CSV table of C-alpha atoms in Angstrom, one decimal:
chain,number,residue,atom,x,y,z
X,30,MET,CA,77.5,106.0,77.5
X,31,THR,CA,76.3,103.1,75.5
X,32,ALA,CA,72.7,102.8,74.2
X,33,LEU,CA,72.0,99.9,76.5
X,34,THR,CA,73.2,101.9,79.5
X,35,ALA,CA,70.9,104.7,78.5
X,36,LEU,CA,68.0,102.3,78.3
X,37,LEU,CA,68.7,101.0,81.8
X,38,ALA,CA,69.2,104.5,83.1
X,39,ALA,CA,65.9,105.6,81.6
X,40,ALA,CA,64.1,102.5,83.0
X,41,ALA,CA,65.5,103.3,86.5
X,42,THR,CA,63.9,106.7,86.7
X,43,PRO,CA,62.5,107.4,89.2
X,44,ALA,CA,65.2,105.8,91.4
X,45,ARG,CA,64.5,102.4,92.9
X,46,ALA,CA,63.3,102.3,96.5
X,47,ALA,CA,65.4,99.3,97.5
X,48,THR,CA,67.6,96.6,96.1
X,49,GLY,CA,66.3,93.9,98.4
X,50,THR,CA,63.3,91.6,98.3
X,51,ASP,CA,60.0,91.7,100.2
X,52,SER,CA,59.0,88.5,101.9
X,53,SER,CA,55.8,89.8,103.6
X,54,ALA,CA,53.5,88.6,100.8
X,55,GLN,CA,55.3,85.2,100.8
X,56,VAL,CA,54.9,84.9,104.6
X,57,THR,CA,51.2,85.8,104.4
X,58,TYR,CA,50.6,83.3,101.6
X,59,LEU,CA,52.3,80.5,103.4
X,60,ALA,CA,50.6,81.2,106.7
X,61,GLU,CA,47.2,81.1,105.0
X,62,ARG,CA,48.1,77.8,103.4
X,63,LEU,CA,49.0,76.4,106.8
X,64,ARG,CA,45.9,77.8,108.3
X,65,ALA,CA,43.9,75.6,105.9
X,66,ASN,CA,46.2,72.6,106.2
X,67,PRO,CA,49.2,72.1,108.5
X,68,VAL,CA,51.2,70.5,105.7
X,69,TYR,CA,51.9,72.6,102.5
X,70,VAL,CA,53.7,71.1,99.6
X,71,THR,CA,54.7,73.4,96.7
X,72,ASP,CA,53.6,72.7,93.1
X,73,GLN,CA,57.0,73.7,91.8
X,74,LEU,CA,58.8,70.4,92.5
X,75,PRO,CA,56.7,67.7,90.7
X,76,ARG,CA,59.7,65.8,89.5
X,77,GLU,CA,61.1,65.5,93.0
X,78,VAL,CA,58.4,66.1,95.5
X,79,PRO,CA,54.9,66.0,93.9
X,80,GLN,CA,52.0,67.6,95.6
X,81,SER,CA,50.4,64.2,95.9
X,82,THR,CA,53.0,63.4,98.6
X,83,ALA,CA,51.4,65.8,101.0
X,84,PRO,CA,49.3,63.1,102.7
X,85,ALA,CA,52.5,61.1,103.4
X,86,PHE,CA,54.2,64.2,105.0
X,87,ALA,CA,51.0,64.8,107.1
X,88,GLU,CA,51.1,61.2,108.3
X,89,VAL,CA,54.7,61.4,109.4
X,90,ALA,CA,54.0,64.8,111.1
X,91,LYS,CA,51.6,63.1,113.4
X,92,ARG,CA,54.4,60.9,114.8
X,93,THR,CA,56.2,63.9,116.4
X,94,GLY,CA,53.7,64.1,119.2
X,95,VAL,CA,53.4,67.9,119.0
X,96,PRO,CA,51.5,70.2,116.6
X,97,THR,CA,53.7,70.2,113.5
X,98,TYR,CA,53.5,72.5,110.6
X,99,VAL,CA,55.4,71.5,107.4
X,100,ILE,CA,56.3,73.7,104.4
X,101,VAL,CA,57.9,72.1,101.4
X,102,LEU,CA,59.5,74.8,99.1
X,103,PRO,CA,62.2,75.0,96.5
X,104,SER,CA,65.5,75.9,98.3
X,105,GLN,CA,65.8,79.0,96.1
X,106,SER,CA,62.5,80.3,97.4
X,107,ALA,CA,63.3,79.8,101.1
X,108,ALA,CA,66.5,81.9,101.4
X,109,ASP,CA,65.2,84.0,104.2
X,110,PRO,CA,66.7,82.5,107.4
X,111,SER,CA,63.8,83.9,109.5
X,112,LEU,CA,61.1,82.6,107.3
X,113,LEU,CA,59.7,80.1,109.8
X,114,THR,CA,59.7,82.7,112.6
X,115,LYS,CA,57.8,85.1,110.4
X,116,VAL,CA,55.3,82.4,109.4
X,117,HIS,CA,54.7,81.4,113.0
X,118,LYS,CA,54.2,85.0,114.0
X,119,ARG,CA,51.7,85.5,111.1
X,120,LEU,CA,49.9,82.3,111.8
X,121,GLY,CA,49.8,82.8,115.5
X,122,ARG,CA,49.8,79.1,116.5
X,123,ASP,CA,52.5,77.4,118.6
X,124,GLY,CA,54.0,74.2,117.4
X,125,LEU,CA,57.0,72.6,115.6
X,126,TYR,CA,57.7,74.4,112.3
X,127,VAL,CA,59.6,72.5,109.7
X,128,LEU,CA,60.8,73.8,106.3
X,129,MET,CA,61.7,71.2,103.7
X,130,ASP,CA,63.3,71.7,100.3
X,131,GLU,CA,63.8,69.2,97.4
X,132,SER,CA,66.4,67.2,99.4
X,133,PHE,CA,66.7,68.1,103.1
X,134,VAL,CA,65.1,69.4,106.2
X,135,ALA,CA,66.2,73.0,105.6
X,136,GLU,CA,65.1,74.5,108.9
X,137,ALA,CA,63.2,73.5,112.0
X,138,GLU,CA,62.0,75.6,114.9
X,139,ALA,CA,59.9,74.9,118.0
X,140,HIS,CA,57.6,77.7,119.1
X,141,GLY,CA,55.8,77.2,122.4
X,142,VAL,CA,56.3,73.4,122.5
X,143,GLY,CA,59.0,71.1,123.8
X,144,ALA,CA,60.6,69.5,120.8
X,145,PRO,CA,64.4,68.9,120.1
X,146,ALA,CA,64.2,70.6,116.7
X,147,GLU,CA,67.9,71.3,116.3
X,148,ASP,CA,69.0,67.8,117.4
X,149,ALA,CA,66.5,66.2,115.1
X,150,TRP,CA,67.7,68.4,112.3
X,151,THR,CA,71.2,67.3,112.9
X,152,ILE,CA,70.4,63.6,112.9
X,153,ALA,CA,68.2,63.9,109.8
X,154,LEU,CA,71.2,65.5,108.1
X,155,TYR,CA,73.9,63.1,109.1
X,156,GLU,CA,72.3,59.7,109.6
X,157,VAL,CA,70.2,59.5,106.4
X,158,PRO,CA,71.9,58.9,103.0
X,159,TYR,CA,72.2,61.9,100.7
X,160,ASP,CA,69.9,60.3,98.1
X,161,ALA,CA,67.2,59.2,100.5
X,162,GLY,CA,64.9,62.1,99.6
X,163,PRO,CA,63.0,64.6,101.8
X,164,LEU,CA,60.3,62.3,102.9
X,165,ARG,CA,62.6,59.8,104.4
X,166,ARG,CA,64.6,62.5,106.1
X,167,PHE,CA,61.5,63.9,107.6
X,168,GLU,CA,60.6,60.4,108.8
X,169,ARG,CA,63.9,60.3,110.7
X,170,PHE,CA,63.4,63.8,111.9
X,171,ALA,CA,59.9,62.9,113.4
X,172,GLU,CA,61.3,59.7,114.9
X,173,VAL,CA,64.0,61.7,116.8
X,174,VAL,CA,61.5,64.4,118.0
X,175,ALA,CA,59.2,61.7,119.4
X,176,GLN,CA,62.2,60.2,121.4
X,177,GLY,CA,62.4,63.4,123.5
X,178,GLY,CA,65.2,65.9,124.3
X,179,GLU,CA,67.6,63.7,126.2
X,180,LYS,CA,67.8,60.8,123.8
X,181,ALA,CA,67.8,63.2,120.8
X,182,ALA,CA,70.8,65.1,122.3
X,183,ALA,CA,72.8,62.0,122.8
X,184,ARG,CA,72.0,60.7,119.4
X,185,ALA,CA,72.9,64.0,117.8
X,186,LYS,CA,76.2,64.1,119.6
X,187,ALA,CA,77.0,60.6,118.3
X,188,ALA,CA,76.0,61.5,114.8
X,189,ARG,CA,78.3,64.6,114.8
X,190,ALA,CA,81.2,62.5,116.2
X,191,LYS,CA,80.7,59.8,113.5
X,192,TYR,CA,79.9,61.8,110.4
X,193,GLY,CA,80.8,65.4,111.3
X,194,ASP,CA,84.3,65.4,109.7
X,195,GLY,CA,82.9,64.2,106.4
X,196,ASP,CA,85.2,61.1,106.2
X,197,GLU,CA,82.3,58.8,106.6
X,198,GLU,CA,78.7,58.9,105.4
X,199,PRO,CA,75.8,56.5,105.1
X,200,ALA,CA,75.8,54.3,102.0
X,201,PRO,CA,73.6,55.6,99.2
X,202,LEU,CA,70.2,53.9,98.7
X,203,TYR,CA,69.9,54.2,94.9
X,204,ILE,CA,72.0,53.5,91.9
X,205,GLY,CA,72.4,55.5,88.7
X,206,PRO,CA,72.3,54.5,85.0
X,207,SER,CA,76.1,53.9,85.0
X,208,ASP,CA,75.7,51.4,87.8
X,209,ARG,CA,72.9,49.7,85.9
X,210,SER,CA,75.2,49.5,82.9
X,211,ASP,CA,77.8,47.7,85.0
X,212,GLN,CA,75.1,45.3,86.3
X,213,SER,CA,73.9,44.5,82.8
X,214,PHE,CA,77.5,44.0,81.6
X,215,LEU,CA,78.3,41.7,84.5
X,216,THR,CA,75.1,39.7,83.9
X,217,GLY,CA,75.8,39.2,80.2
X,218,THR,CA,79.4,38.2,80.9
X,219,LEU,CA,78.4,35.6,83.5
X,220,LEU,CA,75.6,34.2,81.4
X,221,THR,CA,78.0,33.0,78.7
X,222,GLY,CA,81.3,32.9,80.6
X,223,VAL,CA,80.3,30.6,83.4
X,224,PRO,CA,78.7,27.8,81.3
X,225,LEU,CA,81.5,28.0,78.8
X,226,LEU,CA,84.1,27.7,81.6
X,227,ILE,CA,82.3,24.6,82.9
X,228,LEU,CA,82.4,23.0,79.5
X,229,LEU,CA,86.1,23.7,78.9
X,230,LEU,CA,87.7,23.5,82.4
X,231,VAL,CA,86.0,20.5,83.9
X,232,PRO,CA,87.2,17.9,81.3
X,233,TYR,CA,90.6,19.6,81.0
X,234,VAL,CA,91.2,19.6,84.8
X,235,ARG,CA,90.0,16.0,85.0
X,236,ARG,CA,92.4,14.8,82.3
X,237,TRP,CA,95.2,16.7,84.0
X,238,TRP,CA,94.4,15.1,87.3
X,239,LEU,CA,94.4,11.6,85.9
X,240,ARG,CA,97.6,12.1,83.9
X,241,ARG,CA,99.6,13.8,86.6
X,242,PRO,CA,103.0,12.1,87.4
X,243,ARG,CA,101.8,10.8,90.7
X,244,ALA,CA,98.9,9.0,89.1
X,245,ALA,CA,101.0,7.8,86.2
X,246,GLY,CA,103.6,6.4,88.6
X,247,ALA,CA,101.1,4.3,90.5
X,248,GLY,CA,101.2,1.6,87.9
X,249,GLY,CA,99.3,0.6,84.8
X,250,ALA,CA,95.6,0.6,84.9
X,251,THR,CA,93.8,-2.8,85.0
X,252,GLY,CA,91.0,-3.7,82.6
X,253,ALA,CA,88.3,-3.1,85.2
X,254,ALA,CA,89.8,0.3,86.2
X,255,TRP,CA,90.0,1.2,82.5
X,256,ARG,CA,86.3,0.3,81.9
X,257,LYS,CA,85.4,2.3,85.0
X,258,GLU,CA,87.2,5.3,83.7
X,259,VAL,CA,85.6,5.1,80.3
X,260,LYS,CA,82.2,4.9,81.9
X,261,ALA,CA,82.9,7.9,84.1
X,262,SER,CA,84.0,9.9,81.1
X,263,ARG,CA,80.8,9.1,79.2
X,264,ALA,CA,78.7,10.1,82.2
X,265,LEU,CA,80.6,13.4,82.5
X,266,ARG,CA,80.0,14.2,78.8
X,267,ARG,CA,76.3,13.7,79.4
X,268,THR,CA,76.2,15.7,82.6
X,269,LEU,CA,78.4,18.7,81.7
X,270,PRO,CA,75.9,20.3,79.1
X,271,VAL,CA,73.1,19.9,81.6
X,272,LEU,CA,75.2,21.6,84.4
X,273,ALA,CA,76.3,24.4,82.0
X,274,LEU,CA,72.7,25.0,81.0
X,275,ALA,CA,71.6,25.0,84.7
X,276,CYS,CA,74.2,27.6,85.5
X,277,ALA,CA,73.1,29.8,82.6
X,278,VAL,CA,69.5,29.6,83.8
X,279,ALA,CA,70.6,30.3,87.4
X,280,VAL,CA,72.4,33.5,86.3
X,281,ALA,CA,69.4,34.6,84.2
X,282,VAL,CA,67.0,34.0,87.1
X,283,THR,CA,69.1,35.3,89.9
X,284,ALA,CA,70.4,38.5,88.4
X,285,PRO,CA,67.0,40.3,88.4
X,286,VAL,CA,66.6,39.3,92.0
X,287,VAL,CA,70.0,40.5,93.1
X,288,PHE,CA,69.9,43.7,90.9
X,289,ASP,CA,66.3,44.5,91.7
X,290,GLN,CA,66.6,48.3,91.6
X,291,THR,CA,64.2,49.9,89.1
X,292,ARG,CA,64.5,53.6,89.8
X,293,SER,CA,67.4,56.0,90.5
X,294,SER,CA,65.5,58.2,92.9
X,295,TRP,CA,63.1,58.0,95.8
X,296,SER,CA,60.6,60.4,94.2
X,297,PRO,CA,57.3,58.9,93.1
X,298,ARG,CA,56.1,59.2,89.5
X,299,PRO,CA,54.2,62.5,89.3
X,300,ARG,CA,50.6,62.5,88.2
X,301,ALA,CA,49.1,64.7,85.5
X,302,ILE,CA,47.6,66.9,88.2
X,303,ASP,CA,51.0,67.4,89.7
X,304,LEU,CA,52.6,68.4,86.4
X,305,ASN,CA,49.8,70.8,85.5
X,306,ALA,CA,49.3,72.4,88.9
X,307,ARG,CA,51.8,75.3,88.6
X,308,LEU,CA,51.0,75.9,84.9
X,309,ASP,CA,47.3,76.2,85.7
X,310,ARG,CA,48.1,78.6,88.6
X,311,VAL,CA,50.3,80.8,86.5
X,312,ALA,CA,47.8,80.8,83.6
X,313,GLU,CA,44.9,81.7,85.9
X,314,GLY,CA,47.0,84.5,87.4
X,315,LEU,CA,48.0,85.9,84.0
X,316,ALA,CA,44.4,85.9,82.8
X,317,GLN,CA,43.7,88.4,85.6
X,318,ASP,CA,47.0,90.4,85.6
X,319,PRO,CA,49.7,90.5,82.9
X,320,VAL,CA,52.4,90.4,85.6
X,321,TYR,CA,52.2,87.3,87.7
X,322,ALA,CA,54.5,87.2,90.8
X,323,ASP,CA,55.0,83.8,92.3
X,324,PRO,CA,53.4,83.9,95.8
X,325,GLU,CA,55.8,81.3,97.2
X,326,SER,CA,58.8,83.5,96.4
X,327,PRO,CA,59.9,86.9,97.9
X,328,ARG,CA,58.6,89.9,95.9
X,329,VAL,CA,61.3,91.4,93.6
X,330,LEU,CA,59.1,94.2,92.2
X,331,ASP,CA,57.9,97.0,94.5
X,332,SER,CA,54.6,98.8,93.9
X,333,ALA,CA,56.2,101.6,91.9
X,334,GLN,CA,58.2,99.2,89.6
X,335,SER,CA,55.0,97.1,89.2
X,336,ALA,CA,53.0,100.1,88.2
X,337,ARG,CA,55.6,101.3,85.7
X,338,LEU,CA,55.8,97.8,84.1
X,339,HIS,CA,52.0,97.6,83.8
X,340,GLU,CA,52.0,101.0,82.1
X,341,ARG,CA,54.7,99.9,79.6
X,342,ILE,CA,52.8,96.7,78.9
X,343,ARG,CA,49.6,98.7,78.2
X,344,ALA,CA,51.5,101.1,75.9
X,345,PHE,CA,53.1,98.2,74.0
X,346,SER,CA,49.7,96.5,73.5
X,347,ARG,CA,48.4,99.7,71.9
X,348,SER,CA,51.4,100.3,69.6
X,349,ALA,CA,51.5,99.4,65.9
X,350,GLY,CA,52.3,95.7,65.6
X,351,GLY,CA,52.3,95.3,69.3
X,352,GLY,CA,50.1,93.2,71.5
X,353,PRO,CA,49.7,91.5,74.9
X,354,VAL,CA,52.8,91.0,77.1
X,355,PHE,CA,52.7,88.4,79.9
X,356,VAL,CA,55.4,88.4,82.5
X,357,SER,CA,55.8,85.4,84.8
X,358,LEU,CA,58.0,86.1,87.8
X,359,VAL,CA,58.3,82.4,88.6
X,360,PRO,CA,61.4,80.3,89.5
X,361,GLN,CA,62.7,77.9,86.9
X,362,LEU,CA,63.9,74.7,88.5
X,363,THR,CA,65.3,71.4,87.2
X,364,GLU,CA,62.7,69.7,89.4
X,365,ASP,CA,59.7,71.6,87.9
X,366,GLU,CA,57.3,70.3,85.2
X,367,SER,CA,59.4,71.9,82.5
X,368,GLY,CA,62.7,70.7,83.7
X,369,GLY,CA,64.0,74.3,84.2
X,370,ASP,CA,63.5,75.0,80.4
X,371,GLU,CA,62.2,78.6,80.2
X,372,GLU,CA,61.1,78.2,76.6
X,373,ALA,CA,59.1,75.0,77.4
X,374,PHE,CA,57.5,76.8,80.4
X,375,ALA,CA,56.5,79.8,78.3
X,376,ALA,CA,55.0,77.5,75.5
X,377,ALA,CA,53.0,75.5,78.1
X,378,VAL,CA,51.7,78.7,79.7
X,379,HIS,CA,50.7,80.0,76.3
X,380,ASP,CA,48.8,76.8,75.6
X,381,LYS,CA,47.1,77.0,78.9
X,382,LEU,CA,46.2,80.7,78.5
X,383,GLY,CA,45.3,80.4,74.9
X,384,GLU,CA,46.2,84.0,74.0
X,385,ASP,CA,49.0,85.1,71.7
X,386,GLY,CA,51.6,87.6,72.9
X,387,VAL,CA,55.1,88.1,74.2
X,388,TYR,CA,55.7,85.7,77.1
X,389,ILE,CA,58.5,86.9,79.4
X,390,VAL,CA,59.9,84.5,82.0
X,391,ALA,CA,61.8,86.2,84.8
X,392,ASP,CA,63.3,84.0,87.5
X,393,PRO,CA,63.1,85.8,90.9
X,394,ALA,CA,65.7,83.4,92.3
X,395,SER,CA,68.4,83.4,89.6
X,396,GLY,CA,67.5,86.8,88.0
X,397,TYR,CA,67.5,85.4,84.4
X,398,ILE,CA,65.1,86.9,81.9
X,399,ASP,CA,63.9,85.3,78.6
X,400,ALA,CA,61.3,86.5,76.1
X,401,PHE,CA,59.4,84.4,73.6
X,402,ASN,CA,57.0,85.7,70.9
X,403,HIS,CA,53.9,83.6,70.3
X,404,GLY,CA,51.8,84.9,67.4
X,405,LEU,CA,52.6,88.6,67.3
X,406,ARG,CA,54.0,90.4,64.2
X,407,LEU,CA,57.4,90.7,65.8
X,408,ASP,CA,60.9,89.4,65.0
X,409,GLY,CA,60.7,86.6,67.5
X,410,TYR,CA,64.2,85.4,66.7
X,411,SER,CA,65.9,88.6,67.7
X,412,LEU,CA,64.1,88.4,71.0
X,413,LEU,CA,65.1,84.8,71.5
X,414,PHE,CA,68.8,85.1,70.4
X,415,ASP,CA,69.8,88.7,70.4
X,416,LEU,CA,68.8,90.0,73.8
X,417,PRO,CA,71.8,91.7,75.5
X,418,GLU,CA,73.4,89.7,78.3
X,419,SER,CA,72.9,92.5,80.7
X,420,ILE,CA,69.2,92.0,80.4
X,421,THR,CA,69.1,88.2,80.1
X,422,TYR,CA,71.6,87.5,82.9
X,423,GLY,CA,72.4,90.9,84.5
X,424,ASP,CA,75.8,92.0,85.7
X,425,ASP,CA,77.8,91.3,88.8
X,426,LYS,CA,75.9,94.0,90.8
X,427,ALA,CA,72.5,92.5,89.7
X,428,ASP,CA,73.7,89.1,90.7
X,429,GLU,CA,74.6,90.3,94.2
X,430,ALA,CA,71.3,92.2,94.7
X,431,GLY,CA,68.4,90.4,96.3
X,432,ASP,CA,66.0,91.5,93.5
X,433,HIS,CA,68.6,91.2,90.7
X,434,PHE,CA,67.5,94.6,89.5
X,435,LEU,CA,64.6,92.9,87.7
X,436,GLY,CA,62.5,96.0,87.7
X,437,GLU,CA,65.1,98.0,85.7
X,438,ARG,CA,66.0,95.1,83.5
X,439,LEU,CA,62.3,94.4,82.6
X,440,GLY,CA,61.9,98.1,81.8
X,441,ALA,CA,64.9,97.9,79.5
X,442,LEU,CA,63.4,94.8,77.9
X,443,MET,CA,60.1,96.7,77.3
X,444,THR,CA,62.1,99.4,75.5
X,445,ILE,CA,63.7,96.8,73.3
X,446,LEU,CA,60.3,95.3,72.6
X,447,ASP,CA,59.1,98.7,71.4
X,448,LYS,CA,62.0,98.9,69.0
X,449,THR,CA,61.8,95.2,67.8
X,450,PRO,CA,61.2,95.0,64.0
X,451,ARG,CA,57.7,94.2,63.0
X,452,THR,CA,56.9,91.5,60.5
X,453,ASP,CA,54.2,91.1,57.9
X,454,GLU,CA,53.0,87.8,59.3
X,455,PRO,CA,52.7,86.6,62.9
X,456,ASN,CA,56.0,85.1,64.1
X,457,SER,CA,56.9,82.4,66.5
X,458,PRO,CA,60.3,80.8,67.1
X,459,GLY,CA,58.8,77.3,66.8
X,460,ASP,CA,58.2,74.5,69.2
X,461,PRO,CA,60.7,74.2,72.1
X,462,TYR,CA,62.9,71.2,72.4
X,463,PRO,CA,61.1,68.4,74.3
X,464,VAL,CA,62.0,68.1,77.9
X,465,THR,CA,62.8,64.9,79.7
X,466,ASP,CA,59.7,62.9,80.5
X,467,PRO,CA,59.1,63.5,84.2
X,468,VAL,CA,57.3,60.2,84.6
X,469,THR,CA,60.1,58.0,83.4
X,470,GLU,CA,63.2,60.1,83.9
X,471,ASP,CA,64.1,58.3,87.1
X,472,ASP,CA,63.5,54.8,85.6
X,473,LEU,CA,66.7,52.7,85.3
X,474,PRO,CA,67.4,51.0,82.0
X,475,PRO,CA,66.3,47.3,81.9
X,476,LEU,CA,68.9,44.8,83.2
X,477,PHE,CA,68.7,42.9,79.9
X,478,GLY,CA,69.1,46.0,77.9
X,479,SER,CA,71.6,47.5,75.5
X,480,ASP,CA,74.6,46.8,77.6
X,481,PHE,CA,73.7,43.2,78.2
X,482,TRP,CA,74.0,41.9,74.6
X,483,PRO,CA,77.6,43.0,73.9
X,484,ALA,CA,78.6,41.5,77.2
X,485,LEU,CA,77.5,38.0,76.0
X,486,PHE,CA,80.4,38.1,73.5
X,487,MET,CA,82.7,39.4,76.2
X,488,GLY,CA,81.7,36.4,78.4
X,489,VAL,CA,83.1,34.2,75.6
X,490,LEU,CA,86.3,36.1,75.5
X,491,ALA,CA,86.6,36.1,79.3
X,492,ALA,CA,86.0,32.3,79.4
X,493,GLY,CA,88.7,31.7,76.8
X,494,LEU,CA,91.1,34.0,78.8
X,495,VAL,CA,90.5,32.2,82.1
X,496,PHE,CA,90.8,28.8,80.4
X,497,GLY,CA,94.1,29.8,78.9
X,498,LEU,CA,95.4,31.1,82.2
X,499,VAL,CA,94.3,27.9,84.1
X,500,ALA,CA,95.8,25.7,81.4
X,501,GLY,CA,99.1,27.5,81.6
X,502,LEU,CA,99.2,27.2,85.4
X,503,LEU,CA,98.4,23.5,85.2
X,504,GLY,CA,101.1,23.0,82.6
X,505,ILE,CA,103.6,24.6,84.8
X,506,ALA,CA,102.4,22.5,87.7
X,507,ARG,CA,102.8,19.3,85.6
X,508,ARG,CA,106.4,20.2,84.7
X,509,VAL,CA,107.2,20.9,88.4
X,510,LEU,CA,105.7,17.5,89.4
X,511,ARG,CA,107.7,15.7,86.7
X,512,ARG,CA,110.9,17.1,88.0
X,513,ARG,CA,110.1,16.2,91.6
X,514,ARG,CA,108.7,12.7,90.6
X,515,PRO,CA,110.0,11.5,87.2
X,516,GLU,CA,107.9,8.8,85.5
X,517,PRO,CA,109.5,5.3,85.6
X,518,LEU,CA,111.0,3.9,82.4
X,519,GLU,CA,109.0,1.2,80.7
X,520,ALA,CA,110.3,-2.4,81.0
């Protein structure tokens, strides 16, 4: 038996009561939130669904025509298929219950009211583009509910027939940075290519037209005709630069109107209060209890496991070189304020709480565990880089278990903390890597940006290529015409 196995075995005594999760606390929490307000938007998705969008969801909910209760949660926190039923039972109010996640209408149930919840869910899934966002999907959902059961059933049947096989789907609403790069390249190419083609092709084609065999065979030009031709050539030389400049201006003015997208996502820019809401909540909870369990997620620690973890934390704080330990059982999501970066989340909570210690981030959804030392006389680098994978990620059995064996693994981590080398000076791993700016991460690059300027030169090359191609084709056409209509010999 390896040392790590012994640690896990010791941490697991007494034996665990269950390997599943407990959603009763989550159901109670959500029911109380709905009792205060029929629309509840989580604070864990500020990059995608900020809490400030709650009034917009509430406004749409009124359009259904029936009492509607809306819960917006991360998809990882709403894995229980009977969550809405349990919330309805706890709340004790009939109505249409809708569960939204960061992208879709996840679940919808009608309790005690006549609402075509399933058909509306089907239409919101099929008819709305995949990148429309949850608010727009909920708008379509509410629209269908308001139409009534008969129309909703017919519309859902048509949607399944059209989109059910996956061969066809609505066109996306937003573009990405690569699409903007293509737009910038096309704009730069047209801005130089079109005016240059006008300056090169128009005189060349005109000369070719006048010198074609049919025109040459029509007889010599008279003096009046020659003077007219010279006058037209001078007028063309004066007009062409103006026309080329006008085309360049037209491209520069029209491109921002045609390529008017500015963002790659529907989600509004989060405000500071949106980005700080979860951090404030976690910090306030840790100020009262060193183990904070996210109330929006199912519980992964039972009472016995929680009591043992608290005892281990108290023992470590009294040990030589030890100190406070703060455990955050909170999901880490790419849509949260930290962009799913556990180190950035722990550093932000440390700043909010203002107390040095070991900050442990345990994700109840994925089961991942990370530990970060802030200010204690511990070897913080060994905690950051040398934790066994069986603690950081768990094994296959832990991955399959509903609670990911977090109770045992956190106990094993506390044993490793007890044995972590002490240092002479307080130790911290340093500042985390900066996360993507949540306010600007969905902003598209400017149209006249980095991809625009190289395209100006490519426009010159493209104009030269097109000119050469046209000149070659006209040359071939001239030879064909000469063979069919040879020029008359001079007298």
